[in-house]
Amino acid sequence: MIFADVIVDISVKSLDRPFQYIVPEEMEFDIDIGSVVRIPFGMGNRTMTGYVVGLSGEAKFDVSKTKSILEIMKQGVVVESHLLSLAYWIKENYGSTMNDAIKSVMPVKKEVKEQVKRIIYPAVDMENMKIKRDEFEKKHNSARVRLLDEFLKMNKETYNAGLDYSYIIKKLNLTASVIDGLRKLKIITVDAMQQYRNPVNAVSDTPETRPVLNSGQKHIVDAILNDYITDVRGTYLIHGITGSGKTEVYMNIVEKVVCLGKQVIVLIPEISLTFQMVNRFYKRFGNRISVMHSKLSAGERFDQYTRAKKGEIDVMIGPRSALFTPFENLGLIVIDEEHDTSYQSEMPPKYHAREVAIQRAKMVGASVVLGSATPSVDSYYKALKGEYRLFELNERAGNAVYPKIYIEDLREELKARNYSIFSRKLDELMRDRLEKKEQIMLFLNRRGFAGFVSCRQCGEVVGCPHCSVALKPHMAGDRVSYLMCHYCGYKMPMPDKCPECGSPYISSFGIGTEQVEQMVKKRFSAAKVLRMDADTTTGKNAHQDILKKYSGGDADILIGTQMIVKGHDFANVTLVGILAADLSLNVGDYLAAEKTFQLTTQACGRAGRADKPGEVVIQTYQPEHYSIVCAARNDYKSFYEQEILIREMLQYPPISNILGVLVLSENESSVDNLAKILADKMKLYHDVTVLGPTPAAIAKAKDVYRRMVYGKCTDYKILCSVKNSFEEFMQETESFKDCRLNFEFNCI
């Protein structure tokens, strides 16, 4: 008799343990670790979904009281056993239920129907086909005649190639019964084969021009591959300035690893980068690559994971979720732009893809290559300590040179009575580039039309009734039409009067990409403008379509948020304008300066990437801030040295570790009381510095109150113990059943 340990599909701490079930004899050959099953659970006829996390021949409880599995569900792709082990590691290190962790690594979460292609083949030669055709004509079987005529139109070379089933039914207006009747008469045969949905489309068919590696690139490739060939597996950090050819380094390493019979995962931070990266990899690896991202249909995701599991794919490219591709022979994980915050999961478990990738690589004997022009302070710190092997690329590949940078003080612009969002220098250079038919990128780290709507008389900011945030104005034509909450989706028309005091002096404040777009079109009316932000890229191929238009020269100016400054390579872009470089300095967390330096440096790197020299205008109210100054000089090491000193003084990561505990409840009194109790419990750990409780950055969202408690400690394991003790407390207490906790490590 076989028994299965099953995690029930409920994210409740009290049920966060395996339950044992009997595997019926008829299911013994079909069940596997990772199988999705239907099980009886609780009283009565209640049934639930569960995940098999273990199989054994030993009963843990009285067999007579142990229930049996009802069904093995043909749902998605079976989770590999090592991915379940990885899910357990995520649960332990980031705080969540095992069910939530399993769902993070689950390749496909719902049943998807296979796409099948059917082909009709002749079962007799052409001479006998003609005889059968004439017999059917005499009997007035016109439908059968139409199909056989289709075969008889073909020549001897193509006769046995077959006809597409669906095409023939539509073209000849046939029914399935007609085809089935001819099959039973053994005049034709019908073969069915699985047809994969292909998400890799619209790739360039121009042949690859493989660049010759320069000495710096070749040194990195040789060093990493020498380790790999001699069975040394490690984590490597490539710090290469923008345009230094990191992608070509990745591709040469990937090529060799694939030649050794291994599979590779390439992570990128943004869906917008997928098209460009896939283009480059497709030219070298053909259809042995695939992609995975959130814009794919469930069927496309299912097919790519099936192909990966069968070994039909060598390289999977995509954002964070691609990390869990069920490769059986994984040999390498590449994380491009490793510093990017999108690698941090926003939903529990709040894991970081970089750390999970390194753990998965350890489990299967793979290597990890991290790359960035602006490495995270955390990764660079570990590289200097020797945890990662560090490589540097300090020159741009080919003939490209780093752009000329101008820092424009917006305070001086106001003194000169320039009230525009365009500094005088940026305006001058934009006109110059438009005249030369060269392209421009304008970067703003915001979305929406403007920051908020406020009354100038009483100061009231129009906020969401369900969330403690200001509503964002959105345009219709040339005016603000409605206000919207970007957390819960609440909408209201733009008010004519202040809802608090009735004053007519109410208007929008701040600036967003929509407003920038309007100002650009008004000032440079002849220019062709594209906007790329969260609001313009909701469609499945929206990122790809915008980038294709821009790279094809269909627009002079591209306006966008963070997604336009990450890794894109446009040869004709010679001017980048950073409209408000210091916006991210005011986000209120310890990573503010790091994020500002990274975004500014990455934006600067988009200009002058080919033969034409580039220029960048950085507009800021804080031109003396070290993150701005170092970014303008492309001086990562100076930035790092100043930033790490501040981290050491304040005991922020990577010097210390931070555990953030988010307490949530619809009851404000409960959330306040629980947060205070947890802060007091945390103080019992003498090595932990406690901050809070305090309202979360969003103190209320969707009518749920949110409080934060932070603990700082140099020992990560102690913070994990704190997390575990809080989980146990929540299971044992009856007083706070209306509350729940979310945990996050080293992020605010």
mmCIF file of C-alpha atoms in Angstrom, residues 146-502:
data_model
loop_
_atom_site.group_PDB
_atom_site.id
_atom_site.type_symbol
_atom_site.label_atom_id
_atom_site.label_comp_id
_atom_site.label_asym_id
_atom_site.label_seq_id
_atom_site.Cartn_x
_atom_site.Cartn_y
_atom_site.Cartn_z
ATOM 1 C CA ARG A 146 -15.381 16.601 -52.727
ATOM 2 C CA LEU A 147 -12.792 15.240 -50.313
ATOM 3 C CA LEU A 148 -11.409 12.606 -52.702
ATOM 4 C CA ASP A 149 -11.231 15.202 -55.472
ATOM 5 C CA GLU A 150 -8.982 17.257 -53.193
ATOM 6 C CA PHE A 151 -6.504 14.355 -53.085
ATOM 7 C CA LEU A 152 -6.756 13.733 -56.821
ATOM 8 C CA LYS A 153 -5.798 17.362 -57.547
ATOM 9 C CA MET A 154 -2.388 16.644 -56.054
ATOM 10 C CA ASN A 155 0.594 15.304 -58.006
ATOM 11 C CA LYS A 156 2.412 12.072 -57.145
ATOM 12 C CA GLU A 157 5.082 13.903 -55.128
ATOM 13 C CA THR A 158 2.612 15.637 -52.793
ATOM 14 C CA TYR A 159 -0.139 12.984 -52.747
ATOM 15 C CA ASN A 160 1.076 11.332 -49.530
ATOM 16 C CA ALA A 161 1.830 14.608 -47.712
ATOM 17 C CA GLY A 162 -1.697 14.738 -46.319
ATOM 18 C CA LEU A 163 -4.299 17.481 -45.855
ATOM 19 C CA ASP A 164 -4.969 19.628 -42.796
ATOM 20 C CA TYR A 165 -8.166 18.361 -41.125
ATOM 21 C CA SER A 166 -9.526 21.724 -39.949
ATOM 22 C CA TYR A 167 -8.737 23.461 -43.236
ATOM 23 C CA ILE A 168 -10.463 20.759 -45.286
ATOM 24 C CA ILE A 169 -13.626 20.769 -43.147
ATOM 25 C CA LYS A 170 -13.970 24.538 -43.561
ATOM 26 C CA LYS A 171 -12.932 24.711 -47.226
ATOM 27 C CA LEU A 172 -15.092 21.813 -48.436
ATOM 28 C CA ASN A 173 -17.946 22.286 -45.937
ATOM 29 C CA LEU A 174 -17.594 18.722 -44.635
ATOM 30 C CA THR A 175 -18.759 17.150 -41.380
ATOM 31 C CA ALA A 176 -16.665 14.982 -39.074
ATOM 32 C CA SER A 177 -18.951 12.030 -39.855
ATOM 33 C CA VAL A 178 -18.015 12.156 -43.567
ATOM 34 C CA ILE A 179 -14.313 11.912 -42.727
ATOM 35 C CA ASP A 180 -14.934 9.195 -40.132
ATOM 36 C CA GLY A 181 -16.941 7.189 -42.665
ATOM 37 C CA LEU A 182 -14.087 7.256 -45.199
ATOM 38 C CA ARG A 183 -11.665 6.277 -42.433
ATOM 39 C CA LYS A 184 -13.805 3.222 -41.549
ATOM 40 C CA LEU A 185 -13.825 2.255 -45.246
ATOM 41 C CA LYS A 186 -9.983 2.382 -45.053
ATOM 42 C CA ILE A 187 -9.786 4.929 -47.873
ATOM 43 C CA ILE A 188 -8.108 7.519 -45.630
ATOM 44 C CA THR A 189 -6.353 7.645 -42.266
ATOM 45 C CA VAL A 190 -6.377 10.451 -39.710
ATOM 46 C CA ASP A 191 -3.325 11.153 -37.556
ATOM 47 C CA ALA A 192 -3.322 13.512 -34.595
ATOM 48 C CA MET A 193 -0.280 15.228 -33.113
ATOM 49 C CA GLN A 194 0.120 17.741 -30.321
ATOM 50 C CA GLN A 195 0.729 21.222 -31.670
ATOM 51 C CA TYR A 196 2.491 23.659 -29.395
ATOM 52 C CA ARG A 197 1.316 27.239 -29.105
ATOM 53 C CA ASN A 198 4.352 29.311 -30.037
ATOM 54 C CA PRO A 199 4.864 32.570 -28.112
ATOM 55 C CA VAL A 200 8.120 33.324 -29.977
ATOM 56 C CA ASN A 201 6.806 35.308 -32.910
ATOM 57 C CA ALA A 202 7.767 38.271 -35.021
ATOM 58 C CA VAL A 203 11.470 37.628 -34.527
ATOM 59 C CA SER A 204 13.854 39.113 -37.039
ATOM 60 C CA ASP A 205 14.904 36.771 -39.839
ATOM 61 C CA THR A 206 18.086 38.715 -40.569
ATOM 62 C CA PRO A 207 21.158 36.521 -40.059
ATOM 63 C CA GLU A 208 23.208 36.982 -36.917
ATOM 64 C CA THR A 209 26.281 39.149 -37.136
ATOM 65 C CA ARG A 210 28.384 37.630 -34.396
ATOM 66 C CA PRO A 211 30.700 40.279 -32.928
ATOM 67 C CA VAL A 212 34.267 39.409 -32.026
ATOM 68 C CA LEU A 213 34.745 39.526 -28.267
ATOM 69 C CA ASN A 214 37.135 42.152 -26.985
ATOM 70 C CA SER A 215 39.820 41.188 -24.478
ATOM 71 C CA GLY A 216 37.677 42.033 -21.445
ATOM 72 C CA GLN A 217 34.701 40.013 -22.666
ATOM 73 C CA LYS A 218 36.899 37.057 -23.667
ATOM 74 C CA HIS A 219 38.590 37.006 -20.249
ATOM 75 C CA ILE A 220 35.216 36.690 -18.481
ATOM 76 C CA VAL A 221 33.899 33.998 -20.835
ATOM 77 C CA ASP A 222 37.097 31.940 -20.558
ATOM 78 C CA ALA A 223 37.267 32.219 -16.765
ATOM 79 C CA ILE A 224 33.656 31.174 -16.139
ATOM 80 C CA LEU A 225 33.749 28.356 -18.696
ATOM 81 C CA ASN A 226 37.069 27.077 -17.350
ATOM 82 C CA ASP A 227 35.405 26.729 -13.933
ATOM 83 C CA TYR A 228 32.374 25.066 -15.494
ATOM 84 C CA ILE A 229 34.330 22.521 -17.528
ATOM 85 C CA THR A 230 36.367 21.583 -14.433
ATOM 86 C CA ASP A 231 33.108 21.035 -12.462
ATOM 87 C CA VAL A 232 33.457 24.191 -10.380
ATOM 88 C CA ARG A 233 30.031 25.716 -9.824
ATOM 89 C CA GLY A 234 29.813 29.247 -8.500
ATOM 90 C CA THR A 235 28.062 32.596 -8.519
ATOM 91 C CA TYR A 236 29.630 35.293 -10.699
ATOM 92 C CA LEU A 237 28.929 39.034 -10.819
ATOM 93 C CA ILE A 238 29.697 40.895 -14.049
ATOM 94 C CA HIS A 239 29.845 44.638 -13.416
ATOM 95 C CA GLY A 240 29.908 46.118 -16.905
ATOM 96 C CA ILE A 241 29.090 49.705 -17.816
ATOM 97 C CA THR A 242 26.085 50.266 -20.092
ATOM 98 C CA GLY A 243 26.907 49.195 -23.657
ATOM 99 C CA SER A 244 29.925 47.102 -22.611
ATOM 100 C CA GLY A 245 28.556 43.936 -24.228
ATOM 101 C CA LYS A 246 27.333 41.913 -21.241
ATOM 102 C CA THR A 247 24.647 40.187 -23.331
ATOM 103 C CA GLU A 248 27.264 38.880 -25.765
ATOM 104 C CA VAL A 249 29.208 37.508 -22.782
ATOM 105 C CA TYR A 250 26.061 35.734 -21.564
ATOM 106 C CA MET A 251 25.396 34.261 -25.003
ATOM 107 C CA ASN A 252 28.891 32.825 -25.360
ATOM 108 C CA ILE A 253 28.682 31.195 -21.927
ATOM 109 C CA VAL A 254 25.157 29.896 -22.612
ATOM 110 C CA GLU A 255 26.254 28.470 -25.974
ATOM 111 C CA LYS A 256 28.980 26.349 -24.382
ATOM 112 C CA VAL A 257 26.767 25.155 -21.516
ATOM 113 C CA VAL A 258 24.082 24.098 -24.017
ATOM 114 C CA CYS A 259 26.726 22.258 -26.070
ATOM 115 C CA LEU A 260 27.518 20.285 -22.913
ATOM 116 C CA GLY A 261 23.921 19.016 -22.877
ATOM 117 C CA LYS A 262 22.647 21.357 -20.176
ATOM 118 C CA GLN A 263 19.674 23.729 -20.070
ATOM 119 C CA VAL A 264 19.734 27.426 -19.228
ATOM 120 C CA ILE A 265 17.369 29.984 -17.671
ATOM 121 C CA VAL A 266 17.915 33.649 -18.599
ATOM 122 C CA LEU A 267 16.060 36.096 -16.348
ATOM 123 C CA ILE A 268 15.324 39.654 -17.442
ATOM 124 C CA PRO A 269 13.602 42.302 -15.306
ATOM 125 C CA GLU A 270 10.934 43.588 -17.694
ATOM 126 C CA ILE A 271 8.555 42.050 -20.230
ATOM 127 C CA SER A 272 9.535 44.980 -22.458
ATOM 128 C CA LEU A 273 13.038 43.500 -22.769
ATOM 129 C CA THR A 274 11.768 40.098 -23.928
ATOM 130 C CA PHE A 275 11.424 40.932 -27.630
ATOM 131 C CA GLN A 276 14.941 42.328 -27.962
ATOM 132 C CA MET A 277 16.574 39.534 -25.940
ATOM 133 C CA VAL A 278 14.617 36.786 -27.740
ATOM 134 C CA ASN A 279 15.637 38.253 -31.097
ATOM 135 C CA ARG A 280 19.312 37.946 -30.217
ATOM 136 C CA PHE A 281 19.035 34.462 -28.744
ATOM 137 C CA TYR A 282 16.802 33.173 -31.555
ATOM 138 C CA LYS A 283 19.379 34.107 -34.184
ATOM 139 C CA ARG A 284 21.915 31.929 -32.400
ATOM 140 C CA PHE A 285 19.849 29.091 -30.933
ATOM 141 C CA GLY A 286 16.808 28.915 -33.245
ATOM 142 C CA ASN A 287 13.620 27.296 -31.965
ATOM 143 C CA ARG A 288 15.466 25.674 -29.055
ATOM 144 C CA ILE A 289 14.652 28.817 -27.055
ATOM 145 C CA SER A 290 11.355 29.947 -25.604
ATOM 146 C CA VAL A 291 9.893 32.676 -23.419
ATOM 147 C CA MET A 292 7.809 32.836 -20.272
ATOM 148 C CA HIS A 293 6.028 35.923 -18.955
ATOM 149 C CA SER A 294 2.687 37.028 -17.553
ATOM 150 C CA LYS A 295 1.253 38.243 -20.877
ATOM 151 C CA LEU A 296 1.228 34.698 -22.334
ATOM 152 C CA SER A 297 -2.041 32.795 -22.397
ATOM 153 C CA ALA A 298 -2.491 29.822 -20.067
ATOM 154 C CA GLY A 299 -2.170 27.545 -23.110
ATOM 155 C CA GLU A 300 1.099 29.136 -24.209
ATOM 156 C CA ARG A 301 2.546 28.803 -20.695
ATOM 157 C CA PHE A 302 1.421 25.178 -20.480
ATOM 158 C CA ASP A 303 3.005 24.327 -23.832
ATOM 159 C CA GLN A 304 6.356 25.956 -23.046
ATOM 160 C CA TYR A 305 6.638 24.174 -19.712
ATOM 161 C CA THR A 306 5.689 20.887 -21.377
ATOM 162 C CA ARG A 307 8.405 21.419 -23.998
ATOM 163 C CA ALA A 308 10.901 22.303 -21.258
ATOM 164 C CA LYS A 309 10.043 19.167 -19.282
ATOM 165 C CA LYS A 310 10.449 17.015 -22.393
ATOM 166 C CA GLY A 311 13.850 18.536 -23.156
ATOM 167 C CA GLU A 312 12.673 20.268 -26.344
ATOM 168 C CA ILE A 313 13.941 23.667 -25.117
ATOM 169 C CA ASP A 314 17.543 24.563 -24.258
ATOM 170 C CA VAL A 315 17.051 28.161 -23.109
ATOM 171 C CA MET A 316 14.084 29.757 -21.321
ATOM 172 C CA ILE A 317 13.980 33.570 -21.257
ATOM 173 C CA GLY A 318 11.677 35.647 -19.114
ATOM 174 C CA PRO A 319 11.056 37.693 -15.958
ATOM 175 C CA ARG A 320 10.930 36.297 -12.425
ATOM 176 C CA SER A 321 8.490 33.410 -12.991
ATOM 177 C CA ALA A 322 10.766 31.822 -15.626
ATOM 178 C CA LEU A 323 13.068 30.859 -12.734
ATOM 179 C CA PHE A 324 10.786 27.890 -11.999
ATOM 180 C CA THR A 325 10.942 26.321 -15.470
ATOM 181 C CA PRO A 326 10.944 22.527 -14.858
ATOM 182 C CA PHE A 327 14.262 21.768 -16.565
ATOM 183 C CA GLU A 328 15.616 18.347 -15.632
ATOM 184 C CA ASN A 329 19.173 19.193 -16.717
ATOM 185 C CA LEU A 330 19.575 22.764 -15.532
ATOM 186 C CA GLY A 331 23.187 23.892 -15.816
ATOM 187 C CA LEU A 332 23.135 27.689 -15.696
ATOM 188 C CA ILE A 333 20.984 30.611 -14.536
ATOM 189 C CA VAL A 334 21.735 34.084 -15.916
ATOM 190 C CA ILE A 335 20.167 37.122 -14.215
ATOM 191 C CA ASP A 336 20.489 40.245 -16.342
ATOM 192 C CA GLU A 337 20.102 43.647 -14.631
ATOM 193 C CA GLU A 338 20.397 41.773 -11.334
ATOM 194 C CA HIS A 339 19.900 44.982 -9.331
ATOM 195 C CA ASP A 340 16.335 45.469 -10.540
ATOM 196 C CA THR A 341 13.602 45.621 -7.907
ATOM 197 C CA SER A 342 11.226 43.586 -10.092
ATOM 198 C CA TYR A 343 13.152 40.481 -9.001
ATOM 199 C CA GLN A 344 11.598 40.965 -5.547
ATOM 200 C CA SER A 345 8.185 39.310 -5.329
ATOM 201 C CA GLU A 346 5.446 41.716 -4.256
ATOM 202 C CA MET A 347 3.094 38.990 -3.007
ATOM 203 C CA PRO A 348 3.739 36.440 -0.226
ATOM 204 C CA PRO A 349 6.110 34.730 -0.149
ATOM 205 C CA LYS A 350 8.166 37.883 -0.805
ATOM 206 C CA TYR A 351 11.217 36.069 -2.124
ATOM 207 C CA HIS A 352 14.075 37.592 -4.107
ATOM 208 C CA ALA A 353 14.707 35.797 -7.407
ATOM 209 C CA ARG A 354 18.471 36.261 -7.081
ATOM 210 C CA GLU A 355 18.662 34.394 -3.765
ATOM 211 C CA VAL A 356 16.209 31.713 -4.903
ATOM 212 C CA ALA A 357 18.202 31.231 -8.132
ATOM 213 C CA ILE A 358 21.403 30.703 -6.150
ATOM 214 C CA GLN A 359 19.628 28.180 -3.901
ATOM 215 C CA ARG A 360 18.159 26.293 -6.881
ATOM 216 C CA ALA A 361 21.594 26.220 -8.537
ATOM 217 C CA LYS A 362 23.111 24.694 -5.380
ATOM 218 C CA MET A 363 20.425 22.008 -5.345
ATOM 219 C CA VAL A 364 21.005 20.871 -8.945
ATOM 220 C CA GLY A 365 24.703 21.648 -9.461
ATOM 221 C CA ALA A 366 24.352 24.715 -11.683
ATOM 222 C CA SER A 367 26.178 28.044 -11.890
ATOM 223 C CA VAL A 368 24.685 31.538 -11.600
ATOM 224 C CA VAL A 369 25.844 34.573 -13.601
ATOM 225 C CA LEU A 370 24.643 37.994 -12.409
ATOM 226 C CA GLY A 371 25.110 41.060 -14.587
ATOM 227 C CA SER A 372 24.505 44.784 -14.238
ATOM 228 C CA ALA A 373 25.933 48.191 -15.026
ATOM 229 C CA THR A 374 24.733 49.221 -11.569
ATOM 230 C CA PRO A 375 24.950 46.149 -9.314
ATOM 231 C CA SER A 376 22.879 46.131 -6.164
ATOM 232 C CA VAL A 377 24.874 47.242 -3.146
ATOM 233 C CA ASP A 378 24.066 43.845 -1.643
ATOM 234 C CA SER A 379 25.591 41.880 -4.552
ATOM 235 C CA TYR A 380 28.671 44.112 -4.845
ATOM 236 C CA TYR A 381 29.260 43.802 -1.086
ATOM 237 C CA LYS A 382 29.117 39.994 -1.349
ATOM 238 C CA ALA A 383 31.451 40.061 -4.360
ATOM 239 C CA LEU A 384 34.019 42.139 -2.466
ATOM 240 C CA LYS A 385 33.742 39.690 0.434
ATOM 241 C CA GLY A 386 34.419 36.784 -1.939
ATOM 242 C CA GLU A 387 30.965 35.161 -1.877
ATOM 243 C CA TYR A 388 30.649 35.919 -5.589
ATOM 244 C CA ARG A 389 33.468 36.111 -8.138
ATOM 245 C CA LEU A 390 33.654 39.652 -9.505
ATOM 246 C CA PHE A 391 34.413 40.669 -13.111
ATOM 247 C CA GLU A 392 34.556 44.211 -14.507
ATOM 248 C CA LEU A 393 33.885 45.570 -18.016
ATOM 249 C CA ASN A 394 34.864 49.241 -18.072
ATOM 250 C CA GLU A 395 34.684 50.042 -21.799
ATOM 251 C CA ARG A 396 31.805 50.106 -24.260
ATOM 252 C CA ALA A 397 31.852 47.438 -26.965
ATOM 253 C CA GLY A 398 32.669 48.392 -30.553
ATOM 254 C CA ASN A 399 33.204 52.066 -31.346
ATOM 255 C CA ALA A 400 30.631 53.446 -28.905
ATOM 256 C CA VAL A 401 31.679 56.020 -26.316
ATOM 257 C CA TYR A 402 29.942 57.071 -23.124
ATOM 258 C CA PRO A 403 27.599 60.041 -23.687
ATOM 259 C CA LYS A 404 28.278 63.601 -22.601
ATOM 260 C CA ILE A 405 26.260 64.432 -19.485
ATOM 261 C CA TYR A 406 24.720 67.763 -18.465
ATOM 262 C CA ILE A 407 23.258 68.316 -14.979
ATOM 263 C CA GLU A 408 20.612 71.042 -15.102
ATOM 264 C CA ASP A 409 19.554 72.613 -11.796
ATOM 265 C CA LEU A 410 15.793 73.175 -11.986
ATOM 266 C CA ARG A 411 16.031 75.806 -9.258
ATOM 267 C CA GLU A 412 18.129 77.923 -11.616
ATOM 268 C CA GLU A 413 15.568 77.362 -14.391
ATOM 269 C CA LEU A 414 12.862 78.850 -12.162
ATOM 270 C CA LYS A 415 15.085 81.845 -11.360
ATOM 271 C CA ALA A 416 15.433 82.396 -15.117
ATOM 272 C CA ARG A 417 11.605 82.340 -15.379
ATOM 273 C CA ASN A 418 11.584 79.050 -17.261
ATOM 274 C CA TYR A 419 8.403 77.410 -15.940
ATOM 275 C CA SER A 420 8.457 74.582 -18.490
ATOM 276 C CA ILE A 421 9.309 70.961 -17.643
ATOM 277 C CA PHE A 422 12.070 71.288 -20.273
ATOM 278 C CA SER A 423 15.264 73.001 -19.178
ATOM 279 C CA ARG A 424 16.769 75.396 -21.674
ATOM 280 C CA LYS A 425 19.565 72.906 -22.437
ATOM 281 C CA LEU A 426 17.157 70.028 -23.034
ATOM 282 C CA ASP A 427 14.958 72.177 -25.262
ATOM 283 C CA GLU A 428 17.976 73.235 -27.335
ATOM 284 C CA LEU A 429 19.259 69.658 -27.760
ATOM 285 C CA MET A 430 15.811 68.252 -28.594
ATOM 286 C CA ARG A 431 15.404 70.744 -31.425
ATOM 287 C CA ASP A 432 18.882 69.856 -32.670
ATOM 288 C CA ARG A 433 18.137 66.104 -32.710
ATOM 289 C CA LEU A 434 14.783 66.508 -34.435
ATOM 290 C CA GLU A 435 16.499 68.534 -37.139
ATOM 291 C CA LYS A 436 19.151 65.820 -37.577
ATOM 292 C CA LYS A 437 16.470 63.038 -37.690
ATOM 293 C CA GLU A 438 17.984 61.387 -34.622
ATOM 294 C CA GLN A 439 15.892 59.890 -31.833
ATOM 295 C CA ILE A 440 15.186 61.078 -28.308
ATOM 296 C CA MET A 441 14.132 59.289 -25.115
ATOM 297 C CA LEU A 442 12.462 61.170 -22.247
ATOM 298 C CA PHE A 443 12.410 59.321 -18.943
ATOM 299 C CA LEU A 444 10.090 60.015 -16.008
ATOM 300 C CA ASN A 445 9.770 57.712 -13.026
ATOM 301 C CA ARG A 446 6.011 58.190 -12.740
ATOM 302 C CA ARG A 447 2.814 56.949 -14.372
ATOM 303 C CA GLY A 448 -0.542 58.593 -14.920
ATOM 304 C CA PHE A 449 -1.299 62.222 -15.788
ATOM 305 C CA ALA A 450 -0.291 63.965 -12.565
ATOM 306 C CA GLY A 451 0.514 63.277 -8.931
ATOM 307 C CA PHE A 452 -2.713 64.322 -7.202
ATOM 308 C CA VAL A 453 -5.660 66.709 -7.156
ATOM 309 C CA SER A 454 -5.696 69.314 -4.396
ATOM 310 C CA CYS A 455 -7.713 72.337 -3.273
ATOM 311 C CA ARG A 456 -5.626 75.513 -3.224
ATOM 312 C CA GLN A 457 -7.925 77.102 -0.657
ATOM 313 C CA CYS A 458 -8.120 74.470 2.099
ATOM 314 C CA GLY A 459 -5.276 72.146 1.019
ATOM 315 C CA GLU A 460 -7.509 69.047 0.876
ATOM 316 C CA VAL A 461 -6.100 66.258 -1.347
ATOM 317 C CA VAL A 462 -8.798 64.152 -3.021
ATOM 318 C CA GLY A 463 -8.204 60.633 -1.751
ATOM 319 C CA CYS A 464 -9.575 57.133 -2.233
ATOM 320 C CA PRO A 465 -12.356 56.255 0.254
ATOM 321 C CA HIS A 466 -11.011 52.688 0.489
ATOM 322 C CA CYS A 467 -7.237 53.283 0.536
ATOM 323 C CA SER A 468 -5.062 55.897 2.240
ATOM 324 C CA VAL A 469 -3.674 57.233 -1.051
ATOM 325 C CA ALA A 470 -4.402 60.188 -3.300
ATOM 326 C CA LEU A 471 -6.449 59.546 -6.419
ATOM 327 C CA LYS A 472 -4.500 59.956 -9.669
ATOM 328 C CA PRO A 473 -5.865 62.244 -12.421
ATOM 329 C CA HIS A 474 -6.324 60.772 -15.921
ATOM 330 C CA MET A 475 -6.875 62.598 -19.184
ATOM 331 C CA ALA A 476 -9.603 62.496 -21.813
ATOM 332 C CA GLY A 477 -8.657 64.816 -24.641
ATOM 333 C CA ASP A 478 -7.001 67.950 -23.296
ATOM 334 C CA ARG A 479 -8.460 67.944 -19.764
ATOM 335 C CA VAL A 480 -8.579 65.807 -16.634
ATOM 336 C CA SER A 481 -11.638 63.594 -16.996
ATOM 337 C CA TYR A 482 -11.546 61.265 -13.998
ATOM 338 C CA LEU A 483 -9.591 60.338 -10.889
ATOM 339 C CA MET A 484 -8.537 56.750 -10.195
ATOM 340 C CA CYS A 485 -6.995 54.755 -7.358
ATOM 341 C CA HIS A 486 -4.131 52.614 -8.667
ATOM 342 C CA TYR A 487 -4.498 50.211 -5.742
ATOM 343 C CA CYS A 488 -8.168 49.207 -5.752
ATOM 344 C CA GLY A 489 -9.386 50.671 -9.070
ATOM 345 C CA TYR A 490 -11.896 53.105 -7.529
ATOM 346 C CA LYS A 491 -12.903 55.862 -10.001
ATOM 347 C CA MET A 492 -14.693 59.190 -9.746
ATOM 348 C CA PRO A 493 -15.216 62.121 -12.145
ATOM 349 C CA MET A 494 -12.902 65.106 -11.788
ATOM 350 C CA PRO A 495 -14.728 67.367 -9.290
ATOM 351 C CA ASP A 496 -15.597 70.973 -10.186
ATOM 352 C CA LYS A 497 -15.413 71.993 -6.532
ATOM 353 C CA CYS A 498 -13.469 70.876 -3.501
ATOM 354 C CA PRO A 499 -15.459 68.057 -1.837
ATOM 355 C CA GLU A 500 -14.300 69.368 1.578
ATOM 356 C CA CYS A 501 -14.844 73.159 1.449
ATOM 357 C CA GLY A 502 -16.648 73.743 -1.829
#
